[in-house]
């Protein structure tokens, strides 16, 4: 959460920083701010609570024009920093917005993460006369820098000493009026990338950001800083050191920028565009991995050596532990149902934030799978590290091959959803479950837990899923009608069983996060153990009924709900017998598929229902309140 940007080069920094912040708004939108040094090394700070738009509204005209101030003078380069906030310490107010400055207004700093010992630092510095103005943890860092700079003239030493005192997670960028040609940035347990480019005139320029998406419009040459690294950028170039002050050789990677391009492509919201991209997402995920029903499945898809190493590990494991948060956790649950049934291998699914703070039993006979769209979720990253400490190999299923998780995992399976901008995850869920289906089929193939004809038939079914998703997406009118009909509901329950139980959880998560309607997902069997008490004629119950072993059980659960006057909405892939149709106030039919893969279809109407309800209620679909796309604080 929070996005940071820093720039040093010959361009006017503020418009460039604001443009870069726009691509980072998925990380938070509680406030935005910029700071820059002018040609006389005066420090200017602008900040505004709320979205980036509010900051743009208060910027003087000359700071909005990319050409002003023109060339730097006195050998000073143009330098600035910017921030987009997701509030942790202190409300979303102007005063808590970043950049923060020290009492003497000499240093400005932006920060992503949480400084755990901020309170002790604050008390220490207050006792020494530093005046704090905000409620943030970040202000302690900038005040500490200013304090240390009183006695130390080498600013890189000041930064180093300050960082050595910090506990917690940070990615930060700092400028100082005393060192107007220097931009500093550092990271510890929060992502930070440095872009190394040239402007139109061939001058060196550097952009530091929380995510490569904020840089790729300017350069594709990137340095991914590692934990505990500090970068100093000056007219002399770039220097990286570690927390012990030792020099580190920079590694510049040249990346392909296409996958990071962000565009709404004519859709009203990113979420709707991303929902409609799902047939292609599944096609992409299958490409090169499942070519035909007669060929073996190829999981990682990079090199035969990598695949061979992974295969060797797969043959040695006796358990899979899938770890994730939110939608990624729900996707992991689908994997559990599928893999356990087909491969007869125990699969556990853990919420990362719980896993990391107990003492889980993990060994080198486990395959740990960390699921994360962003690859940066703090709890999931910590779970990955804990699994490593306990001797397990980790496979990361992520949508960001340039993420911290992808870098730290032993094996990476890119889920290939393409950039997902909307805070509500949709296509990444479908891409994640597709990846888990491939993994399950591959394991069944290698362990020979399925007859060859069963395996071939499942492969053939999986190859048909993109076309079936397309046909669900061609029938959205009934969902728009349902959204208007039930849009005023206060509570909505989602029920399903078997492999669709996680879909009920996901449907409820989607609805609450973008419409703010209270929603819960339950197994149909759990209704009578408590939630049924909530039901009356005001409560819609969305039930997922798929042809298979639990169809009749679900029908019984729906009747139990109907007997309490609940309003049943059935999402079904098989005709509901006439005598039972009265149980449902509304029924939406979707294409049939084998039970295992039905979540790829049943999820789509629930995503659309949430979307249309939120839109009907006039909510901010892509940027729902209180949320951020990438949760890099625990
Ligand atoms: O990037 P990750 O997949 O690790 O993110 C995990 C959750 O924060 C995320 O899925 C969240 O629940 C989504 N907003 C749900 O739509």
Coordinates of C-alpha atoms and ligand atoms in Angstrom, one line a residue:
X1 CA 0.0 0.0 0.0
X2 CA 1.1 3.5 -0.7
X3 CA 3.0 4.3 -3.8
X4 CA 6.2 6.3 -3.9
X5 CA 8.0 8.0 -6.8
X6 CA 11.3 9.9 -7.0
X7 CA 12.8 11.7 -10.0
X8 CA 16.2 13.1 -10.8
X9 CA 17.0 14.3 -14.3
X10 CA 16.5 17.4 -16.6
X11 CA 12.8 17.3 -16.9
X12 CA 10.3 19.3 -14.8
X13 CA 9.8 16.8 -12.0
X14 CA 6.2 17.5 -10.8
X15 CA 4.2 16.7 -14.0
X16 CA 6.3 13.6 -14.5
X17 CA 5.8 12.5 -10.9
X18 CA 2.1 13.2 -11.0
X19 CA 1.8 11.1 -14.2
X20 CA 3.7 8.2 -12.5
X21 CA 1.5 8.5 -9.4
X22 CA -1.5 8.1 -11.6
X23 CA -0.4 4.6 -12.5
X24 CA 0.2 3.8 -8.8
X25 CA -3.3 4.9 -7.6
X26 CA -4.2 1.2 -7.3
X27 CA -1.9 1.2 -4.2
X28 CA -4.0 3.8 -2.3
X29 CA -6.0 7.0 -2.8
X30 CA -6.4 8.5 0.7
X31 CA -4.1 11.4 -0.2
X32 CA -1.4 12.5 -2.6
X33 CA 1.5 14.8 -2.5
X34 CA 4.7 16.0 -4.2
X35 CA 7.8 17.8 -3.1
X36 CA 10.5 19.3 -5.3
X37 CA 13.6 21.5 -5.1
X38 CA 13.6 24.6 -7.3
X39 CA 16.7 26.0 -9.0
X40 CA 17.6 27.9 -5.8
X41 CA 17.3 24.7 -3.8
X42 CA 14.1 25.9 -2.0
X43 CA 11.9 23.0 -1.0
X44 CA 8.3 23.1 -2.1
X45 CA 5.6 20.7 -0.9
X46 CA 2.0 20.3 -2.1
X47 CA -0.4 17.7 -0.7
X48 CA -4.1 17.1 -0.6
X49 CA -6.3 14.5 1.0
X50 CA -8.3 12.2 -1.3
X51 CA -7.5 11.2 -4.8
X52 CA -4.7 12.4 -7.0
X53 CA -7.2 14.7 -8.8
X54 CA -7.4 16.8 -5.6
X55 CA -3.6 17.3 -5.6
X56 CA -3.7 18.2 -9.3
X57 CA -6.4 20.8 -8.5
X58 CA -4.1 22.7 -6.1
X59 CA -0.9 22.7 -8.2
X60 CA 0.1 26.0 -9.6
X61 CA -0.2 26.1 -13.4
X62 CA 3.5 26.2 -14.0
X63 CA 3.9 22.9 -12.2
X64 CA 1.4 21.2 -14.5
X65 CA 3.2 22.1 -17.7
X66 CA 5.8 19.5 -18.6
X67 CA 8.2 22.1 -20.0
X68 CA 8.5 24.3 -16.9
X69 CA 10.7 25.0 -15.1
X70 CA 12.8 24.4 -18.2
X71 CA 16.4 23.4 -18.1
X72 CA 18.0 23.3 -14.7
X73 CA 20.4 26.1 -13.8
X74 CA 23.5 26.3 -11.6
X75 CA 24.3 22.7 -12.4
X76 CA 21.3 21.6 -10.3
X77 CA 19.2 18.9 -11.7
X78 CA 15.5 18.7 -11.4
X79 CA 14.5 16.6 -8.5
X80 CA 11.3 15.7 -6.7
X81 CA 9.4 13.0 -4.9
X82 CA 5.7 12.0 -4.8
X83 CA 3.4 9.8 -2.8
X84 CA 0.0 8.2 -3.0
X85 CA -1.3 7.1 0.4
X86 CA -3.3 4.3 1.9
X87 CA -3.6 5.4 5.5
X88 CA -2.2 3.3 8.3
X89 CA -1.1 5.7 11.1
X90 CA -3.4 8.7 11.2
X91 CA -6.5 9.6 9.3
X92 CA -6.6 10.5 5.6
X93 CA -6.0 14.2 6.2
X94 CA -3.8 16.9 4.6
X95 CA -1.5 17.0 7.5
X96 CA -0.9 13.2 7.5
X97 CA -0.4 13.2 3.7
X98 CA 3.2 12.7 2.4
X99 CA 5.7 14.1 1.7
X100 CA 6.7 14.8 5.3
X101 CA 9.3 17.3 6.2
X102 CA 11.5 17.8 9.3
X103 CA 10.9 20.7 11.7
X104 CA 13.4 22.8 9.8
X105 CA 11.8 22.1 6.5
X106 CA 15.2 20.9 5.0
X107 CA 14.4 17.3 4.2
X108 CA 11.3 15.8 2.5
X109 CA 10.5 12.1 2.5
X110 CA 7.9 9.8 1.2
X111 CA 7.4 6.3 2.6
X112 CA 5.5 3.1 2.0
X113 CA 5.3 0.5 4.8
X114 CA 5.1 0.7 8.6
X115 CA 7.8 1.9 11.0
X116 CA 7.1 -0.3 14.1
X117 CA 9.3 1.7 16.5
X118 CA 8.0 5.0 15.4
X119 CA 6.6 5.9 18.8
X120 CA 9.9 5.4 20.6
X121 CA 11.7 7.4 18.0
X122 CA 9.0 10.1 18.2
X123 CA 9.4 10.4 22.0
X124 CA 13.1 10.5 21.8
X125 CA 13.1 13.2 19.1
X126 CA 10.4 15.3 20.8
X127 CA 12.6 15.3 24.0
X128 CA 15.3 16.8 21.8
X129 CA 13.1 19.6 20.6
X130 CA 11.7 18.3 17.3
X131 CA 8.1 19.5 16.7
X132 CA 5.9 16.8 15.3
X133 CA 2.8 17.9 13.3
X134 CA 1.3 14.7 12.0
X135 CA 0.0 11.4 13.5
X136 CA 2.1 9.3 11.1
X137 CA 4.9 6.8 11.7
X138 CA 6.7 8.3 8.7
X139 CA 7.3 11.7 10.3
X140 CA 9.6 10.0 12.9
X141 CA 11.9 9.0 10.0
X142 CA 12.2 12.5 8.5
X143 CA 12.7 14.1 11.9
X144 CA 15.3 11.5 12.7
X145 CA 17.1 12.3 9.4
X146 CA 17.0 16.0 10.2
X147 CA 18.4 15.3 13.7
X148 CA 21.2 13.2 12.5
X149 CA 22.1 15.8 9.8
X150 CA 22.8 18.3 12.5
X151 CA 26.1 16.6 13.3
X152 CA 26.9 14.6 10.1
X153 CA 27.7 16.4 6.9
X154 CA 27.8 13.3 4.6
X155 CA 24.1 12.8 3.8
X156 CA 24.6 9.1 2.8
X157 CA 25.9 8.5 6.3
X158 CA 22.9 10.2 7.7
X159 CA 20.6 8.0 5.7
X160 CA 22.5 4.9 6.7
X161 CA 22.5 5.8 10.4
X162 CA 18.8 6.5 10.3
X163 CA 17.9 3.3 8.6
X164 CA 19.9 1.3 11.0
X165 CA 17.6 2.6 13.8
X166 CA 14.3 1.7 12.0
X167 CA 12.3 -1.4 12.7
X168 CA 9.5 -2.5 10.4
X169 CA 9.0 -2.2 6.7
X170 CA 9.8 0.6 4.4
X171 CA 10.4 1.8 0.9
X172 CA 11.3 5.4 1.0
X173 CA 12.6 8.3 -1.1
X174 CA 14.3 11.4 0.3
X175 CA 15.5 14.8 -0.9
X176 CA 17.3 17.5 1.0
X177 CA 17.8 21.2 0.3
X178 CA 21.4 20.9 1.6
X179 CA 22.1 18.2 -1.1
X180 CA 20.0 19.4 -4.0
X181 CA 21.6 17.2 -6.5
X182 CA 21.0 14.0 -4.6
X183 CA 18.0 11.6 -4.5
X184 CA 18.1 8.8 -2.0
X185 CA 15.9 5.7 -1.8
X186 CA 15.9 2.6 0.3
X187 CA 13.9 -0.5 0.8
X188 CA 13.3 -3.1 3.5
X189 CA 10.3 -5.5 3.0
X190 CA 8.5 -3.1 0.6
X191 CA 9.1 -3.0 -3.1
X192 CA 11.2 -0.4 -4.9
X193 CA 12.4 -0.2 -8.4
X194 CA 14.9 2.2 -10.0
X195 CA 14.5 3.1 -13.7
X196 CA 17.7 4.2 -15.4
X197 CA 17.0 6.1 -18.6
X198 CA 17.8 8.9 -20.9
X199 CA 15.6 11.9 -21.8
X200 CA 15.1 13.1 -25.4
X201 CA 18.4 15.0 -25.3
X202 CA 20.4 12.0 -24.2
X203 CA 20.7 13.2 -20.6
X204 CA 20.7 10.6 -17.9
X205 CA 17.5 10.4 -15.8
X206 CA 16.4 8.2 -12.9
X207 CA 12.9 7.4 -11.7
X208 CA 12.4 5.5 -8.5
X209 CA 9.0 3.9 -7.8
X210 CA 7.1 1.3 -5.9
X211 CA 6.2 -0.5 -9.1
X212 CA 7.7 -0.7 -12.6
X213 CA 4.3 0.4 -14.1
X214 CA 5.2 3.9 -12.9
X215 CA 8.5 3.9 -14.8
X216 CA 7.9 2.0 -18.1
X217 CA 6.7 5.1 -20.0
X218 CA 10.2 6.5 -19.5
X219 CA 12.6 3.6 -19.6
X220 CA 12.6 -0.2 -19.6
X221 CA 16.0 -0.4 -17.9
X222 CA 15.3 -1.3 -14.3
X223 CA 17.1 -2.1 -11.1
X224 CA 15.0 -4.1 -8.6
X225 CA 16.5 -3.1 -5.2
X226 CA 16.8 -5.9 -2.7
X227 CA 15.9 -5.7 1.0
X228 CA 18.3 -3.5 2.9
X229 CA 19.6 -1.7 -0.1
X230 CA 20.0 2.1 -0.4
X231 CA 20.5 3.9 -3.7
X232 CA 22.1 7.3 -4.0
X233 CA 21.5 9.1 -7.3
X234 CA 23.5 12.2 -8.2
X235 CA 25.0 13.9 -11.3
X236 CA 27.9 11.5 -10.8
X237 CA 25.5 8.5 -11.4
X238 CA 24.0 5.9 -9.3
X239 CA 25.5 4.1 -6.3
X240 CA 24.0 1.2 -4.3
X241 CA 25.0 0.2 -0.8
X242 CA 23.7 -2.1 1.9
X243 CA 22.8 -1.3 5.5
X244 CA 26.4 -1.9 6.5
X245 CA 27.5 0.8 4.1
X246 CA 29.2 -1.7 1.7
X247 CA 29.0 -1.0 -2.1
X248 CA 26.7 -3.3 -4.1
X249 CA 27.1 -3.8 -7.8
X250 CA 23.9 -2.6 -9.6
X251 CA 22.2 -5.1 -11.8
X252 CA 20.2 -3.4 -14.6
X253 CA 17.5 -5.5 -16.2
X254 CA 15.9 -4.7 -19.5
X255 CA 12.2 -5.6 -19.4
X256 CA 9.4 -5.8 -21.9
X257 CA 7.0 -2.9 -21.3
X258 CA 4.0 -4.2 -23.2
X259 CA 2.5 -6.3 -20.4
X260 CA 2.6 -3.2 -18.1
X261 CA 0.7 -0.9 -20.3
X262 CA -2.5 0.4 -18.7
X263 CA -5.6 1.2 -20.8
X264 CA -9.4 1.0 -20.2
X265 CA -10.0 0.2 -23.9
X266 CA -13.4 1.9 -24.0
X267 CA -14.9 0.1 -21.0
X268 CA -16.6 2.3 -18.4
X269 CA -14.4 0.7 -15.6
X270 CA -11.3 -1.4 -15.5
X271 CA -13.2 -4.0 -13.6
X272 CA -15.7 -4.5 -16.4
X273 CA -12.8 -4.7 -18.9
X274 CA -11.0 -7.2 -16.8
X275 CA -14.1 -9.4 -16.4
X276 CA -14.4 -9.4 -20.2
X277 CA -10.8 -10.3 -20.7
X278 CA -11.2 -13.6 -18.9
X279 CA -11.7 -15.9 -22.0
X280 CA -8.3 -14.6 -23.4
X281 CA -6.7 -14.9 -19.9
X282 CA -7.5 -18.6 -19.8
X283 CA -6.3 -19.0 -23.4
X284 CA -3.0 -17.3 -22.5
X285 CA -2.7 -19.4 -19.4
X286 CA -3.1 -22.6 -21.4
X287 CA -0.9 -21.6 -24.2
X288 CA 2.3 -23.6 -24.3
X289 CA 1.2 -25.5 -21.2
X290 CA -1.7 -27.6 -22.5
X291 CA -1.3 -27.8 -26.2
X292 CA -3.4 -30.9 -26.9
X293 CA -5.0 -33.7 -25.0
X294 CA -2.2 -36.1 -26.1
X295 CA 0.8 -34.1 -24.9
X296 CA 2.0 -33.8 -21.4
X297 CA 1.3 -30.7 -19.4
X298 CA 4.2 -28.2 -19.1
X299 CA 3.9 -26.1 -16.0
X300 CA 6.6 -23.5 -15.7
X301 CA 7.1 -23.1 -19.4
X302 CA 10.5 -21.5 -19.3
X303 CA 13.3 -24.0 -19.9
X304 CA 13.4 -27.8 -19.8
X305 CA 16.0 -27.5 -17.0
X306 CA 13.6 -25.5 -14.9
X307 CA 10.7 -27.8 -15.6
X308 CA 12.9 -30.8 -14.8
X309 CA 14.0 -29.4 -11.5
X310 CA 10.4 -28.7 -10.6
X311 CA 9.3 -32.2 -11.7
X312 CA 12.0 -33.7 -9.5
X313 CA 10.7 -31.7 -6.6
X314 CA 7.1 -32.7 -7.3
X315 CA 8.0 -36.4 -7.2
X316 CA 9.5 -35.9 -3.7
X317 CA 6.6 -34.1 -2.0
X318 CA 3.9 -35.6 0.2
X319 CA 1.8 -32.5 0.8
X320 CA 0.9 -29.2 -0.8
X321 CA 0.3 -26.0 1.3
X322 CA -1.3 -23.2 -0.5
X323 CA -1.0 -19.7 1.1
X324 CA -2.7 -16.5 0.1
X325 CA -5.0 -13.6 1.1
X326 CA -8.4 -12.5 0.0
X327 CA -9.2 -13.6 -3.6
X328 CA -5.9 -15.4 -3.9
X329 CA -6.9 -17.5 -0.8
X330 CA -10.3 -18.3 -2.3
X331 CA -8.6 -19.4 -5.5
X332 CA -6.3 -21.6 -3.4
X333 CA -9.4 -23.3 -2.0
X334 CA -10.6 -24.3 -5.5
X335 CA -7.2 -25.8 -6.0
X336 CA -7.5 -27.9 -2.8
X337 CA -10.8 -29.4 -3.9
X338 CA -9.5 -30.3 -7.3
X339 CA -6.0 -31.5 -6.5
X340 CA -6.9 -33.5 -3.5
X341 CA -9.6 -35.3 -5.3
X342 CA -7.6 -36.0 -8.5
X343 CA -4.2 -36.6 -7.0
X344 CA -5.1 -37.9 -3.6
X345 CA -2.4 -35.7 -2.1
X346 CA -3.2 -33.7 1.0
X347 CA -3.6 -30.0 0.2
X348 CA -4.0 -27.4 2.9
X349 CA -5.0 -23.8 2.3
X350 CA -3.8 -21.1 4.7
X351 CA -4.6 -17.4 5.2
X352 CA -1.1 -15.9 5.0
X353 CA -1.6 -13.5 7.9
X354 CA -2.4 -16.5 10.2
X355 CA 0.2 -18.8 8.9
X356 CA 3.1 -16.5 9.5
X357 CA 2.4 -15.9 13.2
X358 CA 1.9 -19.5 14.3
X359 CA 4.6 -22.1 14.2
X360 CA 3.3 -24.1 11.3
X361 CA 4.5 -27.6 10.6
X362 CA 6.3 -27.3 7.3
X363 CA 9.1 -29.5 6.0
X364 CA 11.2 -30.2 2.9
X365 CA 8.6 -32.8 1.9
X366 CA 6.0 -30.0 1.4
X367 CA 5.5 -27.9 -1.7
X368 CA 4.4 -24.5 -0.5
X369 CA 2.5 -22.5 -3.1
X370 CA 2.2 -18.8 -2.5
X371 CA -0.7 -17.3 -4.4
X372 CA -0.6 -13.6 -5.1
X373 CA -1.7 -11.5 -8.0
X374 CA 0.7 -8.7 -7.0
X375 CA 3.4 -10.9 -5.7
X376 CA 3.9 -8.1 -3.0
X377 CA 1.3 -8.8 -0.3
X378 CA 3.2 -8.5 2.9
X379 CA 1.7 -11.4 4.8
X380 CA 2.1 -13.8 1.8
X381 CA 5.7 -12.7 1.3
X382 CA 6.4 -13.3 5.0
X383 CA 4.8 -16.7 4.7
X384 CA 7.1 -17.5 1.7
X385 CA 10.1 -16.5 3.8
X386 CA 8.9 -18.6 6.8
X387 CA 8.4 -21.6 4.5
X388 CA 12.0 -21.2 3.3
X389 CA 13.3 -21.0 6.8
X390 CA 11.5 -24.3 7.5
X391 CA 13.2 -26.0 4.6
X392 CA 10.3 -26.1 2.1
X393 CA 10.6 -25.2 -1.6
X394 CA 8.2 -22.5 -2.7
X395 CA 6.3 -22.2 -5.9
X396 CA 4.8 -18.8 -6.5
X397 CA 1.7 -18.3 -8.6
X398 CA 1.7 -14.7 -9.4
X399 CA 0.6 -12.2 -12.1
X400 CA 3.8 -10.2 -11.6
X401 CA 7.0 -11.9 -12.7
X402 CA 8.9 -8.9 -11.5
X403 CA 7.6 -9.0 -8.0
X404 CA 9.3 -9.8 -4.7
X405 CA 7.6 -13.2 -4.5
X406 CA 8.7 -14.2 -8.0
X407 CA 12.2 -13.2 -7.1
X408 CA 12.4 -15.1 -3.9
X409 CA 10.5 -18.3 -4.8
X410 CA 12.2 -21.4 -6.0
X411 CA 9.8 -21.9 -8.8
X412 CA 7.5 -19.3 -10.5
X413 CA 4.4 -20.1 -12.5
X414 CA 3.2 -16.8 -14.0
X415 CA -0.6 -16.7 -14.1
X416 CA -0.6 -14.5 -17.2
X417 CA -3.7 -12.4 -16.5
X418 CA -2.1 -9.1 -17.7
X419 CA -2.1 -6.0 -15.6
X420 CA -5.1 -5.9 -13.3
X421 CA -5.9 -2.4 -12.3
X422 CA -9.3 -2.6 -10.6
X423 CA -8.9 -3.2 -6.9
X424 CA -11.5 -6.0 -7.1
X425 CA -9.6 -9.0 -8.4
X426 CA -11.5 -10.8 -11.2
X427 CA -9.3 -12.0 -14.1
X428 CA -6.5 -12.8 -11.7
X429 CA -8.8 -15.2 -9.8
X430 CA -9.7 -17.0 -13.0
X431 CA -6.0 -17.1 -14.1
X432 CA -5.0 -18.5 -10.7
X433 CA -7.5 -21.3 -10.7
X434 CA -6.5 -22.1 -14.3
X435 CA -2.9 -22.4 -13.1
X436 CA -4.0 -24.7 -10.2
X437 CA -6.0 -26.9 -12.6
X438 CA -2.9 -27.3 -14.8
X439 CA -0.8 -28.1 -11.8
X440 CA -3.4 -30.7 -10.6
X441 CA -3.6 -32.3 -14.0
X442 CA 0.1 -32.4 -14.3
X443 CA 0.5 -34.1 -10.9
X444 CA -2.3 -36.6 -11.8
X445 CA -0.4 -37.3 -15.0
X446 CA 3.0 -37.8 -13.3
X447 CA 1.6 -39.8 -10.4
X448 CA -0.7 -41.7 -12.7
X449 CA -3.7 -41.2 -10.3
X450 CA -6.1 -41.0 -13.3
X451 CA -6.8 -43.4 -16.1
X452 CA -5.3 -42.0 -19.4
X453 CA -8.8 -41.6 -20.9
X454 CA -10.0 -39.6 -17.8
X455 CA -7.0 -37.4 -18.0
X456 CA -7.5 -36.8 -21.7
X457 CA -11.2 -36.0 -21.2
X458 CA -10.3 -33.5 -18.5
X459 CA -7.7 -31.9 -20.7
X460 CA -10.3 -31.6 -23.5
X461 CA -12.8 -30.0 -21.1
X462 CA -10.3 -27.5 -19.9
X463 CA -9.5 -26.5 -23.5
X464 CA -13.2 -25.8 -24.0
X465 CA -13.5 -23.4 -21.1
X466 CA -12.5 -20.1 -22.8
X467 CA -15.4 -20.5 -25.3
X468 CA -17.8 -21.3 -22.4
X469 CA -16.7 -18.2 -20.4
X470 CA -17.4 -16.2 -23.6
X471 CA -20.9 -17.5 -23.7
X472 CA -21.5 -16.5 -20.1
X473 CA -20.3 -13.0 -20.9
X474 CA -22.8 -12.8 -23.8
X475 CA -25.7 -13.0 -21.4
X476 CA -25.3 -10.1 -19.0
X477 CA -28.7 -8.4 -19.4
X478 CA -30.4 -10.6 -16.7
X479 CA -27.6 -9.7 -14.3
X480 CA -28.2 -6.0 -14.8
X481 CA -31.9 -6.6 -14.1
X482 CA -31.0 -8.5 -10.9
X483 CA -28.6 -5.8 -9.8
X484 CA -31.5 -3.2 -10.0
X485 CA -33.9 -5.6 -8.3
X486 CA -31.7 -6.4 -5.3
X487 CA -29.4 -3.3 -5.3
X488 CA -31.1 -2.0 -2.1
X489 CA -30.5 -5.1 -0.1
X490 CA -28.8 -4.7 3.2
X491 CA -27.4 -8.2 3.5
X492 CA -26.8 -10.8 0.8
X493 CA -25.8 -14.5 1.4
X494 CA -24.0 -16.6 -1.1
X495 CA -24.2 -20.3 -0.8
X496 CA -22.6 -23.2 -2.7
X497 CA -21.0 -26.6 -2.0
X498 CA -18.0 -28.6 -3.1
X499 CA -15.6 -27.0 -5.5
X500 CA -18.0 -24.1 -5.8
X501 CA -17.9 -23.3 -2.1
X502 CA -14.9 -21.0 -2.6
X503 CA -16.9 -19.3 -5.4
X504 CA -19.6 -18.4 -2.8
X505 CA -16.8 -16.8 -0.7
X506 CA -15.5 -15.0 -3.7
X507 CA -18.9 -13.7 -4.8
X508 CA -19.5 -12.3 -1.3
X509 CA -16.0 -10.7 -1.2
X510 CA -16.6 -9.0 -4.6
X511 CA -20.0 -7.7 -3.5
X512 CA -18.9 -6.3 -0.2
X513 CA -15.7 -4.7 -1.4
X514 CA -17.2 -2.7 -4.2
X515 CA -20.8 -2.1 -3.2
X516 CA -20.4 -2.0 0.6
X517 CA -23.4 -4.3 0.9
X518 CA -22.9 -6.7 3.8
X519 CA -22.4 -10.1 2.1
X520 CA -21.2 -13.5 3.4
X521 CA -20.3 -16.7 1.6
X522 CA -21.2 -20.1 3.2
X523 CA -21.2 -23.7 2.3
X524 CA -24.9 -24.5 1.9
X525 CA -24.5 -27.1 4.6
X526 CA -23.4 -24.5 7.1
X527 CA -26.6 -22.4 6.8
X528 CA -28.5 -24.3 9.4
X529 CA -25.6 -23.9 11.9
X530 CA -26.2 -20.3 12.4
X531 CA -26.5 -18.0 9.3
X532 CA -30.1 -19.2 8.7
X533 CA -31.1 -17.0 11.6
X534 CA -30.4 -13.9 9.5
X535 CA -32.9 -14.9 6.8
X536 CA -36.2 -13.2 6.1
X537 CA -38.0 -11.8 3.1
X538 CA -35.4 -9.0 2.8
X539 CA -32.4 -11.2 2.4
X540 CA -31.4 -12.4 -1.1
X541 CA -29.6 -15.7 -1.1
X542 CA -27.5 -16.3 -4.2
X543 CA -27.1 -20.1 -4.7
X544 CA -24.6 -21.7 -7.0
X545 CA -26.1 -25.0 -8.2
X546 CA -24.0 -27.2 -10.5
X547 CA -24.7 -30.6 -11.9
X548 CA -22.7 -33.1 -9.9
X549 CA -22.5 -34.8 -6.5
X550 CA -23.9 -31.9 -4.5
X551 CA -26.7 -30.7 -6.7
X552 CA -29.5 -32.3 -4.7
X553 CA -27.9 -31.2 -1.4
X554 CA -27.8 -27.7 -2.6
X555 CA -31.5 -27.9 -3.6
X556 CA -32.3 -29.0 -0.1
X557 CA -30.3 -26.1 1.4
X558 CA -32.1 -23.7 -0.9
X559 CA -35.5 -25.0 0.3
X560 CA -34.4 -24.6 3.9
X561 CA -33.7 -20.9 3.1
X562 CA -36.9 -20.5 1.1
X563 CA -38.8 -21.9 4.1
X564 CA -37.5 -18.8 6.0
X565 CA -38.9 -16.6 3.3
X566 CA -35.4 -15.7 1.8
X567 CA -35.4 -14.6 -1.8
X568 CA -33.4 -17.3 -3.8
X569 CA -31.4 -16.5 -6.8
X570 CA -30.1 -19.6 -8.5
X571 CA -27.0 -19.6 -10.7
X572 CA -27.1 -23.0 -12.4
X573 CA -25.5 -25.0 -15.1
X574 CA -28.3 -27.6 -15.3
X575 CA -32.0 -27.2 -15.7
X576 CA -33.8 -27.0 -12.3
X577 CA -36.8 -29.4 -12.4
X578 CA -40.1 -27.7 -12.9
X579 CA -41.5 -28.7 -9.6
X580 CA -38.5 -27.0 -7.9
X581 CA -38.4 -23.8 -9.9
X582 CA -40.8 -22.1 -7.4
X583 CA -38.1 -22.3 -4.8
X584 CA -36.3 -19.6 -6.8
X585 CA -37.3 -16.0 -7.4
X586 CA -34.8 -15.8 -10.2
X587 CA -32.7 -18.3 -12.1
X588 CA -29.8 -17.7 -14.3
X589 CA -28.6 -20.5 -16.5
X590 CA -25.0 -20.8 -17.5
X591 CA -23.2 -23.4 -19.8
X592 CA -22.7 -26.9 -18.5
X593 CA -19.2 -28.2 -17.7
X594 CA -17.6 -30.9 -15.6
X595 CA -18.0 -30.1 -12.0
X596 CA -14.3 -29.6 -11.4
X597 CA -14.0 -26.7 -13.8
X598 CA -17.4 -25.1 -13.1
X599 CA -15.9 -22.4 -10.8
X600 CA -14.5 -20.9 -14.0
X601 CA -18.0 -20.2 -15.1
X602 CA -20.0 -19.8 -11.9
X603 CA -17.6 -17.0 -10.8
X604 CA -18.4 -14.8 -13.8
X605 CA -22.0 -14.0 -13.0
X606 CA -21.1 -13.3 -9.4
X607 CA -18.4 -10.8 -10.5
X608 CA -20.9 -9.2 -12.9
X609 CA -23.6 -9.1 -10.2
X610 CA -21.2 -7.3 -7.9
X611 CA -20.2 -4.9 -10.6
X612 CA -23.7 -4.0 -11.7
X613 CA -24.9 -3.6 -8.1
X614 CA -22.0 -1.3 -7.3
X615 CA -22.6 0.7 -10.5
X616 CA -26.3 0.9 -9.8
X617 CA -25.5 2.3 -6.4
X618 CA -23.1 4.8 -7.9
X619 CA -20.1 3.4 -6.1
X620 CA -16.5 4.0 -7.1
X621 CA -16.1 0.6 -8.7
X622 CA -12.4 0.6 -9.5
X623 CA -11.2 2.3 -6.4
X624 CA -13.5 1.3 -3.5
X625 CA -13.2 3.1 -0.2
X626 CA -10.6 2.0 2.4
X627 CA -9.0 -0.5 0.0
X628 CA -5.8 -0.7 -2.0
X629 CA -4.8 -3.2 -4.7
X630 CA -1.5 -4.2 -3.3
X631 CA -1.4 -4.7 0.5
X632 CA 2.2 -4.3 1.3
X633 CA 1.7 -3.7 5.0
X634 CA 0.7 -6.4 7.4
Ligands
LIG1 O1 -2.0 -9.4 -4.7 P1 -2.6 -10.5 -3.9 O2 -3.3 -11.5 -4.7 O3 -1.7 -11.1 -2.9 O4 -3.8 -9.7 -3.0 C1 -4.5 -10.4 -2.1 C2 -5.7 -9.6 -1.6 O5 -5.3 -8.4 -1.1 C3 -6.7 -9.4 -2.8 O6 -7.0 -10.6 -3.4 C4 -7.9 -8.7 -2.3 O7 -8.7 -9.5 -1.5 C5 -8.7 -8.2 -3.5 N1 -9.0 -6.8 -3.4 C6 -10.0 -8.9 -3.7 O8 -10.7 -8.5 -4.8

